[in-house]
JSON list of C-alpha atoms in Angstrom, two decimals:
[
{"chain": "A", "resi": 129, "resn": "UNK", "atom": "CA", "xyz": [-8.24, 2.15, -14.47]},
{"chain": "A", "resi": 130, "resn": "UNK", "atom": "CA", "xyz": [-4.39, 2.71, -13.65]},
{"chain": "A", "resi": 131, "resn": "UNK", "atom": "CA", "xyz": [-2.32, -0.48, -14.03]},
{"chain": "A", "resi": 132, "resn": "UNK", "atom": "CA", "xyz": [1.24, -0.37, -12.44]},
{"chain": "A", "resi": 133, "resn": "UNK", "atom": "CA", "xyz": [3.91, -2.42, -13.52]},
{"chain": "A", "resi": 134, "resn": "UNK", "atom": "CA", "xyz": [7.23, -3.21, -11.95]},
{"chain": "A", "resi": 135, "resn": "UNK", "atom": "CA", "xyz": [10.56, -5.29, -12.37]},
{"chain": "A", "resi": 136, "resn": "UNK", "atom": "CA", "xyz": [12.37, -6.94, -11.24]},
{"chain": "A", "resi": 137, "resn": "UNK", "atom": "CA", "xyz": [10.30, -8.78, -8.52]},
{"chain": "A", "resi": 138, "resn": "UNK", "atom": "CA", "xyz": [13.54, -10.09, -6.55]},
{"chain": "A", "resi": 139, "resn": "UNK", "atom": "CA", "xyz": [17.03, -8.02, -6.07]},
{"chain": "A", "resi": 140, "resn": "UNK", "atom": "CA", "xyz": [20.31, -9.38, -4.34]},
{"chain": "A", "resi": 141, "resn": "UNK", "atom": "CA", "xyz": [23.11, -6.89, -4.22]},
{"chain": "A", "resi": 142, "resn": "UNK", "atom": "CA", "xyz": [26.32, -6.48, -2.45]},
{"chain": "A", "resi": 143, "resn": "UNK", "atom": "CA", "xyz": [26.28, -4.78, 0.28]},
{"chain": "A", "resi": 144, "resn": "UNK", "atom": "CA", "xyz": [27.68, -0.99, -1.06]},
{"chain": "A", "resi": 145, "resn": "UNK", "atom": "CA", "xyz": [26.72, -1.70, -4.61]},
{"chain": "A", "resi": 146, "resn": "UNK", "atom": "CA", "xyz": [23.51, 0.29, -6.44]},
{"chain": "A", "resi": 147, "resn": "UNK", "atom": "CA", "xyz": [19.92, -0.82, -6.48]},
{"chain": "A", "resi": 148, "resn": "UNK", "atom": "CA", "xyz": [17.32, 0.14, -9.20]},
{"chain": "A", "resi": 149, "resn": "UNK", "atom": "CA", "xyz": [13.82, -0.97, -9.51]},
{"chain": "A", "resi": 150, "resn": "UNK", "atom": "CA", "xyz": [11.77, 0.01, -12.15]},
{"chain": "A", "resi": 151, "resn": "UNK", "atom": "CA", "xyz": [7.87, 0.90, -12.69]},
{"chain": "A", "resi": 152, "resn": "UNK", "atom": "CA", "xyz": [5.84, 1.67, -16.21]},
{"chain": "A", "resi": 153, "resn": "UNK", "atom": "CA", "xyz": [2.04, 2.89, -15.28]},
{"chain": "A", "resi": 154, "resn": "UNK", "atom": "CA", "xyz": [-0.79, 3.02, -17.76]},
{"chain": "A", "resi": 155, "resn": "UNK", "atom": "CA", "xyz": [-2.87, 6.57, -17.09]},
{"chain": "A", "resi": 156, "resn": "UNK", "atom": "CA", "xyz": [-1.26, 9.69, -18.58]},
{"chain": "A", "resi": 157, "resn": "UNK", "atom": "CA", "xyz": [-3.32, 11.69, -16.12]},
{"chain": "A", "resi": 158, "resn": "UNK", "atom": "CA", "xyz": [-1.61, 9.65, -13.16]},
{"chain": "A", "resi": 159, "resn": "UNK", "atom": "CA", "xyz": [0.39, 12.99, -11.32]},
{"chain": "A", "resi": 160, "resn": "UNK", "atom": "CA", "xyz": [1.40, 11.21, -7.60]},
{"chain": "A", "resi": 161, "resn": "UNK", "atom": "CA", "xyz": [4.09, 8.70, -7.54]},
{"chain": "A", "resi": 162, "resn": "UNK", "atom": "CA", "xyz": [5.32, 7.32, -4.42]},
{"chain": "A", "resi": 163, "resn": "UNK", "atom": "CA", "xyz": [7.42, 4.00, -3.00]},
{"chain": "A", "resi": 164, "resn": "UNK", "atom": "CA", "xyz": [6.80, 2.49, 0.14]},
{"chain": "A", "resi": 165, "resn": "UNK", "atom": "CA", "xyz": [8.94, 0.27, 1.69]},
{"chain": "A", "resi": 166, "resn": "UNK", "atom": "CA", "xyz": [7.59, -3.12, 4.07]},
{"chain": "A", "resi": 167, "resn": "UNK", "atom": "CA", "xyz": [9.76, -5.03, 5.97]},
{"chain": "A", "resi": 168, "resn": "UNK", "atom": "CA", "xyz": [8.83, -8.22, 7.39]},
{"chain": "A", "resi": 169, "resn": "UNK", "atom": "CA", "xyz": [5.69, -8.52, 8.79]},
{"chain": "A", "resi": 170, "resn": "UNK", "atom": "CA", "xyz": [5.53, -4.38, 9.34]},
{"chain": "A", "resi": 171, "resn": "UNK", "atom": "CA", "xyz": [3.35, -1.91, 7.35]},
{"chain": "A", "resi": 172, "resn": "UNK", "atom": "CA", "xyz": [4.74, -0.43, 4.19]},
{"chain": "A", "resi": 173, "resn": "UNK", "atom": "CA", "xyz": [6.00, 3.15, 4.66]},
{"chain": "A", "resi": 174, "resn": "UNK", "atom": "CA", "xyz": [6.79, 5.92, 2.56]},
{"chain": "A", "resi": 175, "resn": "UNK", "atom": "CA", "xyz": [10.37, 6.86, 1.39]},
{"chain": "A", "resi": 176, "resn": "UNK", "atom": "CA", "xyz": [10.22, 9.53, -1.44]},
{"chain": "A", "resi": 177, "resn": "UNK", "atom": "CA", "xyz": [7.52, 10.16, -3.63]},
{"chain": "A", "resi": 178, "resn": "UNK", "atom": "CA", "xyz": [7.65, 12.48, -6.94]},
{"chain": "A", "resi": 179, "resn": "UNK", "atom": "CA", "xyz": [4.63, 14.66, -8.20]},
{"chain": "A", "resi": 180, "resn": "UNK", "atom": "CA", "xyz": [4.31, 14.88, -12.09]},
{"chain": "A", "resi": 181, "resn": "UNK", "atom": "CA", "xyz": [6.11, 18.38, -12.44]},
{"chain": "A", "resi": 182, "resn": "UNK", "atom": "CA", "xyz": [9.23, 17.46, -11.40]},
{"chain": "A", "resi": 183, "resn": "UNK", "atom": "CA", "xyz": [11.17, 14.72, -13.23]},
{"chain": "A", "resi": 184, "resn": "UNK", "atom": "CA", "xyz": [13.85, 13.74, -10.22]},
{"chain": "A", "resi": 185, "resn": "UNK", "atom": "CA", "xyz": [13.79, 13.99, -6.47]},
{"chain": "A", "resi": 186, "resn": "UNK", "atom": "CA", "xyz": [16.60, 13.12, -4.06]},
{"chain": "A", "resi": 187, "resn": "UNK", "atom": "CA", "xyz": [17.13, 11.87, -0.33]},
{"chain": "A", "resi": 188, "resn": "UNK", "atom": "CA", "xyz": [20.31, 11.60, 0.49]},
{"chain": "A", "resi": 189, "resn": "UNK", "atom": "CA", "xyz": [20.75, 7.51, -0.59]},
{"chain": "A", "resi": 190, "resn": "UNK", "atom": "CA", "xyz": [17.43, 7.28, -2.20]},
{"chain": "A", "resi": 191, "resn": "UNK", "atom": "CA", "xyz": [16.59, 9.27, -5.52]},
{"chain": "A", "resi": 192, "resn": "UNK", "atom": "CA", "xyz": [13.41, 8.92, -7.85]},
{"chain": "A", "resi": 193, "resn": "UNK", "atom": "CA", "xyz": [13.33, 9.64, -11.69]},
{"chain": "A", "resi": 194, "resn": "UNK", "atom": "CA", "xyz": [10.39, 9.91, -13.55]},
{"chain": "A", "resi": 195, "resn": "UNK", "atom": "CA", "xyz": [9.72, 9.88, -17.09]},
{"chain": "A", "resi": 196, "resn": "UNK", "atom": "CA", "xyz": [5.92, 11.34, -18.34]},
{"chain": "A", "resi": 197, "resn": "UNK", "atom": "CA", "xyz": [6.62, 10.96, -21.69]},
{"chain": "A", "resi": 198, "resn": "UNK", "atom": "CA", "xyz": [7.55, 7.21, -22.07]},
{"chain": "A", "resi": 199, "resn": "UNK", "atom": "CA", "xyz": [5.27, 6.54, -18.10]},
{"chain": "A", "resi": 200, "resn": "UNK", "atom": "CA", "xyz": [7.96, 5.47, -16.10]},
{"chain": "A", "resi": 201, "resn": "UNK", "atom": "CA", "xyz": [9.44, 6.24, -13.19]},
{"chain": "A", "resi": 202, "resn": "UNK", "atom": "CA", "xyz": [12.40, 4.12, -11.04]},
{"chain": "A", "resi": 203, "resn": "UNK", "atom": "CA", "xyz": [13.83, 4.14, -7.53]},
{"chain": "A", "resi": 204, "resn": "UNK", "atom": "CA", "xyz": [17.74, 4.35, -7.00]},
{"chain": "A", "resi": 205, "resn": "UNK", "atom": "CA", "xyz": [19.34, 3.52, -3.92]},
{"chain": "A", "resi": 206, "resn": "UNK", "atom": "CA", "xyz": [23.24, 4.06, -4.06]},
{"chain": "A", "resi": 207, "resn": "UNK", "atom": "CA", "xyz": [25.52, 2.32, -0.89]},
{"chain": "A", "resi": 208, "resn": "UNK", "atom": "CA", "xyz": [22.99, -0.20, -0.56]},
{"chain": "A", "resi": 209, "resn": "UNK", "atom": "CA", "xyz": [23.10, -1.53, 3.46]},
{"chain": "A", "resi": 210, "resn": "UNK", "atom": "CA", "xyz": [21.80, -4.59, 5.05]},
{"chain": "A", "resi": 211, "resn": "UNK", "atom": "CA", "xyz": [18.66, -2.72, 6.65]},
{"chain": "A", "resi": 212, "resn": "UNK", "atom": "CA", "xyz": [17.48, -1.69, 2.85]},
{"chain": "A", "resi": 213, "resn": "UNK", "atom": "CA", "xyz": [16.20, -5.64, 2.33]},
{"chain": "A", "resi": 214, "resn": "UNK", "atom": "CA", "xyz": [12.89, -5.41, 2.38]},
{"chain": "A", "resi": 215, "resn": "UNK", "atom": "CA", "xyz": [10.08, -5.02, -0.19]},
{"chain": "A", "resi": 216, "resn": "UNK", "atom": "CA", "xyz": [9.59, -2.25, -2.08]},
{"chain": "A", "resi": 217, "resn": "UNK", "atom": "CA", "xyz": [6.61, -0.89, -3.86]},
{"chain": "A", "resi": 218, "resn": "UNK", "atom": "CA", "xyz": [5.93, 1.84, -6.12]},
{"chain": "A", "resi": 219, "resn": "UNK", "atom": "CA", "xyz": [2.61, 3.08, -6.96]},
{"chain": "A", "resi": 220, "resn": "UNK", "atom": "CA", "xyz": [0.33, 5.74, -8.89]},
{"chain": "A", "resi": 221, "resn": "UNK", "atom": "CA", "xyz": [-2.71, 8.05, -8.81]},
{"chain": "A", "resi": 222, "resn": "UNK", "atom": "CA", "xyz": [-4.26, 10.97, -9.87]},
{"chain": "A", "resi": 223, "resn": "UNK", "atom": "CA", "xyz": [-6.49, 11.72, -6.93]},
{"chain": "A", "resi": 224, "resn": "UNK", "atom": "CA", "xyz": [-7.76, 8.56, -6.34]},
{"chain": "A", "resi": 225, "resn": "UNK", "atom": "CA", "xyz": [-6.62, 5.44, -4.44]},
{"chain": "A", "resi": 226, "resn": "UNK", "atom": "CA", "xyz": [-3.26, 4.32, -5.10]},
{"chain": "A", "resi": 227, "resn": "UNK", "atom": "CA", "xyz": [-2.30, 1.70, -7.45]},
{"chain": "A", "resi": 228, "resn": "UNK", "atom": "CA", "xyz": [-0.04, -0.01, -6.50]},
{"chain": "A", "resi": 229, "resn": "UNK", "atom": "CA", "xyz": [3.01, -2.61, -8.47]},
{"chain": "A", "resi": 230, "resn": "UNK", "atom": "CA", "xyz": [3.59, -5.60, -7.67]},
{"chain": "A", "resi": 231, "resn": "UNK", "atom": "CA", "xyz": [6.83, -5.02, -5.51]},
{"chain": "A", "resi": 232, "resn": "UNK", "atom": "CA", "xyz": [10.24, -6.16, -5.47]},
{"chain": "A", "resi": 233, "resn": "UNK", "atom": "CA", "xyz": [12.43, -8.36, -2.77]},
{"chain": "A", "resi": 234, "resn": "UNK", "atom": "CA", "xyz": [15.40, -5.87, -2.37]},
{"chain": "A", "resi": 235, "resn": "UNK", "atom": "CA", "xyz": [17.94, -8.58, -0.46]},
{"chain": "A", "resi": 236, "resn": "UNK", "atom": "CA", "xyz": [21.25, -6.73, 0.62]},
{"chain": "A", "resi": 237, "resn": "UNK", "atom": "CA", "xyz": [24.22, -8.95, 0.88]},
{"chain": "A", "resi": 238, "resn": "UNK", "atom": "CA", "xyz": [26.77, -8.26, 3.72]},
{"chain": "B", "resi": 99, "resn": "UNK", "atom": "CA", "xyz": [0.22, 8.03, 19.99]},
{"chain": "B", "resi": 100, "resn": "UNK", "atom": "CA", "xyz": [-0.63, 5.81, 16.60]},
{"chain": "B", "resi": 101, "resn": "UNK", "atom": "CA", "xyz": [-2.50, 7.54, 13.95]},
{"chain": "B", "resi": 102, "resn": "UNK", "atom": "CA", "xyz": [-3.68, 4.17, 11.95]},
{"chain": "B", "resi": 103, "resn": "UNK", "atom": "CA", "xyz": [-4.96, 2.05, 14.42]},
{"chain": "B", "resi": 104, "resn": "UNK", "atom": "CA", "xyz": [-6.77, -1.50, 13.61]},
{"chain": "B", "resi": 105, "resn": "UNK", "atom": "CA", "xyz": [-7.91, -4.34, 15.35]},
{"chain": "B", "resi": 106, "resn": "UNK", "atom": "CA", "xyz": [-7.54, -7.05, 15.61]},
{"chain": "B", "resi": 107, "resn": "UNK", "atom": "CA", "xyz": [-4.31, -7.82, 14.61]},
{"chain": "B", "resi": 108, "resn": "UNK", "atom": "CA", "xyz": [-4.84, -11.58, 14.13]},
{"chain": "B", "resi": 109, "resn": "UNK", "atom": "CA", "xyz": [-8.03, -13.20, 13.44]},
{"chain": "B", "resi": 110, "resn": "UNK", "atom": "CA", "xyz": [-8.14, -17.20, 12.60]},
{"chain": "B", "resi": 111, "resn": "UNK", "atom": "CA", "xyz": [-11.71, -18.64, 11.71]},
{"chain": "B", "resi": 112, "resn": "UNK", "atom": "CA", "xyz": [-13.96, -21.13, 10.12]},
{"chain": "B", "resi": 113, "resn": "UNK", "atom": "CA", "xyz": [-15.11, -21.07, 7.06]},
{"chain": "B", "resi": 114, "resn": "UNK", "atom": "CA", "xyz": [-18.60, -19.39, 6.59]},
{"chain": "B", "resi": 115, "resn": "UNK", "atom": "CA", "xyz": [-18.23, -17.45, 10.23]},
{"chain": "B", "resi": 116, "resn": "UNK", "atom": "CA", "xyz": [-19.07, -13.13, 9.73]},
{"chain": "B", "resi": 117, "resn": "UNK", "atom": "CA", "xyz": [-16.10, -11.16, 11.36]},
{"chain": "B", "resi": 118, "resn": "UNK", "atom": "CA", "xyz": [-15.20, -7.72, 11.51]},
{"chain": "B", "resi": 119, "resn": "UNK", "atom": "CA", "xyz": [-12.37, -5.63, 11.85]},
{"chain": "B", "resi": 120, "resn": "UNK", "atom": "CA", "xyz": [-12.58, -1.94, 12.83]},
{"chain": "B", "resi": 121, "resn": "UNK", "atom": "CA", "xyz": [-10.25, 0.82, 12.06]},
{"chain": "B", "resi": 122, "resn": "UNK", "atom": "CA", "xyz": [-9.50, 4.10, 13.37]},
{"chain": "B", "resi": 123, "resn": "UNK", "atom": "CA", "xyz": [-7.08, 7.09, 12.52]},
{"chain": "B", "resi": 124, "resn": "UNK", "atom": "CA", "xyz": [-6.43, 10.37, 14.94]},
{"chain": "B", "resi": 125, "resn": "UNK", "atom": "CA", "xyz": [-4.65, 12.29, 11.69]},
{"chain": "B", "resi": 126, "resn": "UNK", "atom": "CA", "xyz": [-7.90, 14.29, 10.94]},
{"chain": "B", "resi": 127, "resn": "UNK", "atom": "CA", "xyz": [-7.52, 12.95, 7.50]},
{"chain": "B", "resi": 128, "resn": "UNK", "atom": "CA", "xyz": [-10.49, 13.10, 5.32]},
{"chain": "B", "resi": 129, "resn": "UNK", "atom": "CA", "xyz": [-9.86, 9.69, 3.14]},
{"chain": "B", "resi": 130, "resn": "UNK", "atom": "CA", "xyz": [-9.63, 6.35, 4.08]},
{"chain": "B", "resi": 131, "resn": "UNK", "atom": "CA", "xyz": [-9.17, 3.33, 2.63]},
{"chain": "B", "resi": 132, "resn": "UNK", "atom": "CA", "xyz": [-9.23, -0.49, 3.00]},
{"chain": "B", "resi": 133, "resn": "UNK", "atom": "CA", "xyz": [-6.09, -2.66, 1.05]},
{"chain": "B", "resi": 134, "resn": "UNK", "atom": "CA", "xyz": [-5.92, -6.33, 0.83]},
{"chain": "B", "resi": 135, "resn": "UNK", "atom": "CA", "xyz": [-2.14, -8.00, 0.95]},
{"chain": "B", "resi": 136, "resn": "UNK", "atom": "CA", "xyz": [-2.00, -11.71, -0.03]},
{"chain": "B", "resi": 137, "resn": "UNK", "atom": "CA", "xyz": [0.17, -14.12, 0.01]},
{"chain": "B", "resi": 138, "resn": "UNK", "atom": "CA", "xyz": [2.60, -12.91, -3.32]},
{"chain": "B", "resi": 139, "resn": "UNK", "atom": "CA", "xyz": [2.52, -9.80, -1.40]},
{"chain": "B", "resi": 140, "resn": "UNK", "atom": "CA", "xyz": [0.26, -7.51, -3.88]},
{"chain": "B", "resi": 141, "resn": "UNK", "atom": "CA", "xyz": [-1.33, -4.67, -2.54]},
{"chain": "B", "resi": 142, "resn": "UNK", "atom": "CA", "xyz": [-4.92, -4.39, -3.63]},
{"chain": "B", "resi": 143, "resn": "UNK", "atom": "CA", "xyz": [-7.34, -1.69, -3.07]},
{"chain": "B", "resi": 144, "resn": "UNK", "atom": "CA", "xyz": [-10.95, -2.46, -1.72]},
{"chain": "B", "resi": 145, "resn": "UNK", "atom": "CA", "xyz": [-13.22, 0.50, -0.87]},
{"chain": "B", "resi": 146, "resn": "UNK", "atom": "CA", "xyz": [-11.98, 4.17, -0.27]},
{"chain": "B", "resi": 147, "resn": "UNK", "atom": "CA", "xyz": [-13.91, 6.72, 2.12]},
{"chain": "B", "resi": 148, "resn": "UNK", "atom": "CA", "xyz": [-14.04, 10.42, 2.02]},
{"chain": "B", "resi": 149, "resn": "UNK", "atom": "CA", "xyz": [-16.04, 12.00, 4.89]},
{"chain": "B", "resi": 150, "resn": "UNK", "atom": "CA", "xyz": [-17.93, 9.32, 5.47]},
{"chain": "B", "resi": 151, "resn": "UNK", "atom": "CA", "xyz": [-18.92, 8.69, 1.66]},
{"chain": "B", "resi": 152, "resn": "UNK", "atom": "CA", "xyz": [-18.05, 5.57, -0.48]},
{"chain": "B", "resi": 153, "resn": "UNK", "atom": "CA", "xyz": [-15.89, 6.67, -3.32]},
{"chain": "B", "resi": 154, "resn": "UNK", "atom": "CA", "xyz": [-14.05, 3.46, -4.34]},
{"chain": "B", "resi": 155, "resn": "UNK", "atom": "CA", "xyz": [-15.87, 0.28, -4.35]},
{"chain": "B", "resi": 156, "resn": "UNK", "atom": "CA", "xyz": [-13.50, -2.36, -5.88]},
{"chain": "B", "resi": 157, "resn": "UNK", "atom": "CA", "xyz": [-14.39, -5.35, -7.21]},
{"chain": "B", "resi": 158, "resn": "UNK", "atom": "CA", "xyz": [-14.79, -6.75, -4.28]},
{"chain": "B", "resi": 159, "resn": "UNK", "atom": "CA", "xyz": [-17.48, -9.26, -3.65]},
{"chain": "B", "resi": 160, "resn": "UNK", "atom": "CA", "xyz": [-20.54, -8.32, -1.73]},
{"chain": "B", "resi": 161, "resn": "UNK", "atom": "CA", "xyz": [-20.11, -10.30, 0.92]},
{"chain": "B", "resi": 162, "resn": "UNK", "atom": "CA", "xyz": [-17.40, -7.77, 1.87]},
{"chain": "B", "resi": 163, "resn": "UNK", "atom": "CA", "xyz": [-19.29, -4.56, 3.45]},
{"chain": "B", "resi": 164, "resn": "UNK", "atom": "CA", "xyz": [-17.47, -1.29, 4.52]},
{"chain": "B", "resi": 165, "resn": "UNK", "atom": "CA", "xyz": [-18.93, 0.98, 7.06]},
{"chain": "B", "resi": 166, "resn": "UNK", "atom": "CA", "xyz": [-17.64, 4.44, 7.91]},
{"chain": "B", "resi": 167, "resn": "UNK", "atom": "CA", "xyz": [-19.56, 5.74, 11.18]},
{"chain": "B", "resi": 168, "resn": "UNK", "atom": "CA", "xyz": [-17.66, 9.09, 11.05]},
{"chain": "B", "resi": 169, "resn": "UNK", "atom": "CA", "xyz": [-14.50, 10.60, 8.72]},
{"chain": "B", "resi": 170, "resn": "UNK", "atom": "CA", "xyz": [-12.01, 9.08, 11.66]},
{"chain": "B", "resi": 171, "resn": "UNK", "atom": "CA", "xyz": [-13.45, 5.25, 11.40]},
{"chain": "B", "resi": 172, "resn": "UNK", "atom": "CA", "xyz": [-13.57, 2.56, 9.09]},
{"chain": "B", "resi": 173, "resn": "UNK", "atom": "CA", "xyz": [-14.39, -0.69, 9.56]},
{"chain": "B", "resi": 174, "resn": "UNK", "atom": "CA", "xyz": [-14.92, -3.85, 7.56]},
{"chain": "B", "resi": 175, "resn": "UNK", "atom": "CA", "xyz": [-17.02, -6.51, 7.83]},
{"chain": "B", "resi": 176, "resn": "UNK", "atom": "CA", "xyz": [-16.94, -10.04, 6.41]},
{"chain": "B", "resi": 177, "resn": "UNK", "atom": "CA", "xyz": [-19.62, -12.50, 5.95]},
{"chain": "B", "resi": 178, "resn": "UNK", "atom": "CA", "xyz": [-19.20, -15.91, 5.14]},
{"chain": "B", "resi": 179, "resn": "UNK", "atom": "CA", "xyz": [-15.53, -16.52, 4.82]},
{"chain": "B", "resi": 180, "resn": "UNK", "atom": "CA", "xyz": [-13.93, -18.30, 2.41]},
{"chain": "B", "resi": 181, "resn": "UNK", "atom": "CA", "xyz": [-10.59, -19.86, 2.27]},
{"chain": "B", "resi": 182, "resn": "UNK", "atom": "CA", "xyz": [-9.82, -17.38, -0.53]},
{"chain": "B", "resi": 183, "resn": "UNK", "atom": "CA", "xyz": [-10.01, -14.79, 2.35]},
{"chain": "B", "resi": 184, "resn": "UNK", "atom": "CA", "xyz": [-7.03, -15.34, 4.01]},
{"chain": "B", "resi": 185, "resn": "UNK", "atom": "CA", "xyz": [-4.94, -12.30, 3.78]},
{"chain": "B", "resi": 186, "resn": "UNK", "atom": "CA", "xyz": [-3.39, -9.25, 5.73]},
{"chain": "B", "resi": 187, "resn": "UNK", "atom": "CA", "xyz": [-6.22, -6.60, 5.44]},
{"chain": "B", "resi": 188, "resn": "UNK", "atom": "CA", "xyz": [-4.23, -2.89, 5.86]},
{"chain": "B", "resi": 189, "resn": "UNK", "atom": "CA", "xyz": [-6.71, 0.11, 6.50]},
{"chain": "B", "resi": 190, "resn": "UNK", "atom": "CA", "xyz": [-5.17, 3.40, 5.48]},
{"chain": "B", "resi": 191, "resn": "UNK", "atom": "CA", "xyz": [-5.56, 6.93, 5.53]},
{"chain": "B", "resi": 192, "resn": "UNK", "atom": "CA", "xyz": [-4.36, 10.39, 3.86]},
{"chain": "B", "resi": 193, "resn": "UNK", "atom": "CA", "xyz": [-5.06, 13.80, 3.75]},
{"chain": "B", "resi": 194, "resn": "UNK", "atom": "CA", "xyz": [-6.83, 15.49, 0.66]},
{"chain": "B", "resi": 195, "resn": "UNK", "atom": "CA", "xyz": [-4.14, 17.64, 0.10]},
{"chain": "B", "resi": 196, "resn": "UNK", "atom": "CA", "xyz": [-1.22, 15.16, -0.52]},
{"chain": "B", "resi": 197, "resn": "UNK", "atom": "CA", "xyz": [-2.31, 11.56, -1.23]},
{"chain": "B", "resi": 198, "resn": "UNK", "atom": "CA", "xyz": [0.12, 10.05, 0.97]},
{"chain": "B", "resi": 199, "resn": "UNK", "atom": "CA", "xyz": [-1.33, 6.93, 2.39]},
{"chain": "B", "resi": 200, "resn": "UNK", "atom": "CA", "xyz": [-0.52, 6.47, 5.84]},
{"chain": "B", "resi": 201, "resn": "UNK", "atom": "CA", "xyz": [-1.22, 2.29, 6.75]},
{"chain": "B", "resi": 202, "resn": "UNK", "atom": "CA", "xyz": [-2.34, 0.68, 10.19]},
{"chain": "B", "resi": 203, "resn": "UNK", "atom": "CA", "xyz": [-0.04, -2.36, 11.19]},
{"chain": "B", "resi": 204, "resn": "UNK", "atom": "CA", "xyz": [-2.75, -4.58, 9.29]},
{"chain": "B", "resi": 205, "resn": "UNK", "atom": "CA", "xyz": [-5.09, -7.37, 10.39]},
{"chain": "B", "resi": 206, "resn": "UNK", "atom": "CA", "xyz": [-3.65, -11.20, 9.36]},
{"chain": "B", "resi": 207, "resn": "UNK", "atom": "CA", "xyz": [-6.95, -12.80, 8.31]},
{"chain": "B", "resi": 208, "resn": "UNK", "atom": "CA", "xyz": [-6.61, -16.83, 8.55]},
{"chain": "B", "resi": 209, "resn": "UNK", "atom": "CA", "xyz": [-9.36, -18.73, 7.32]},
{"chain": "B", "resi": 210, "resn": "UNK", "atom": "CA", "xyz": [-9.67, -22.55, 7.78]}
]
């Protein structure tokens, strides 16, 4: 089955600086590729998710690469603010359940 | 109106008690799905649905048992807890077309 790996597992930033958190998955034939973000004691929720034809995908602060070939894909948020600390997940599937990483603490520093 | 819908949203219980916890979604999605959160926060999945029909059947241990009366309901049902139980249980659901898993607020499952 998929396995989904992903660093770091805790982030502190400045408030304004960059945040990027990285993911390697193990099944070429994995094509869906999304990140959800949970904050405290809330569901996790969808930001941006990338299909395998495209290799980048932007909302406004929030952009996703991915990278077939080497079967990685990260999540870049630029002007990091205090209500981005939460954790974030990215996951992978090819029509079947998501599987998911193991998530990283995103902690934004006013 | 919510679309993922469980309850309850807290259960604490002895070990070796049955409980349940049922889940419903008004999305008129086709798939849904049962995840288990623990403590370091990992997101595991259990059993998936489609229609009605087992798809996914993690290795879970039987003691867990998933029931889908109709495509919008899923429920789960737990006999004999264990200790090792204790988690948030999230039911989900997403349509066929996109795979976009859309999450209940979860059930916090405490087992003493």
């Amino acid at each position: 089955g998929e396995n989904v790996e992903q660093h770091p597992s805790t982030l502190s930033v400045q408030e304004g600086d960059s945040a990027v958190i990285k993911c390697t998955y193990s099944d070429s034939a994995s094509n869906y590729f999304p990140w959800y973000k949970q904050e405290l004691g809330k569901r996790p929720q969808l930001i941006i998710d990338i299909r395998s034809n495209v290799g980048e995908k932007k909302d406004q602060r929030i952009a996703v690469t991915l990278n077939k070939t080497a079967k990685h894909f990260s999540l870049h948020i630029t002007e990091t603010q205090p209500e981005d600390s939460a954790v974030y997940f990215c996951a992978a599937s090819y029509g079947k359940a998501l599987t998911f990483g193991s998530g990283t603490r995103l902690q934004v520093q006013p | 109106d919510t679309a993922v819908s469980q309850t309850p949203k807290y259960l604490v219980t002895q070990m070796g008690n049955d409980k349940s916890i049922k889940c419903e979604q008004n999305l008129g999605h086709d798939t849904m799905y049962w995840y288990k959160q623990d403590s370091k926060k990992f997101l595991k999945i259990m059993f998936s649905y489609n229609n009605k029909e087992l798809i996914i059947n993690e290795t879970v241990p039987n003691r867990f048992s998933p029931k889908s009366p109709d495509k919008a309901h899923l429920n789960l049902h737990i006999n004999s807890l264990e200790l090792g139980d204790s988690a948030v249980y999230f039911c989900a659901s997403s349509p066929l077309s996109t795979g976009e898993l859309f999450f209940g607020e979860g059930s916090r499952l405490t087992v003493l």
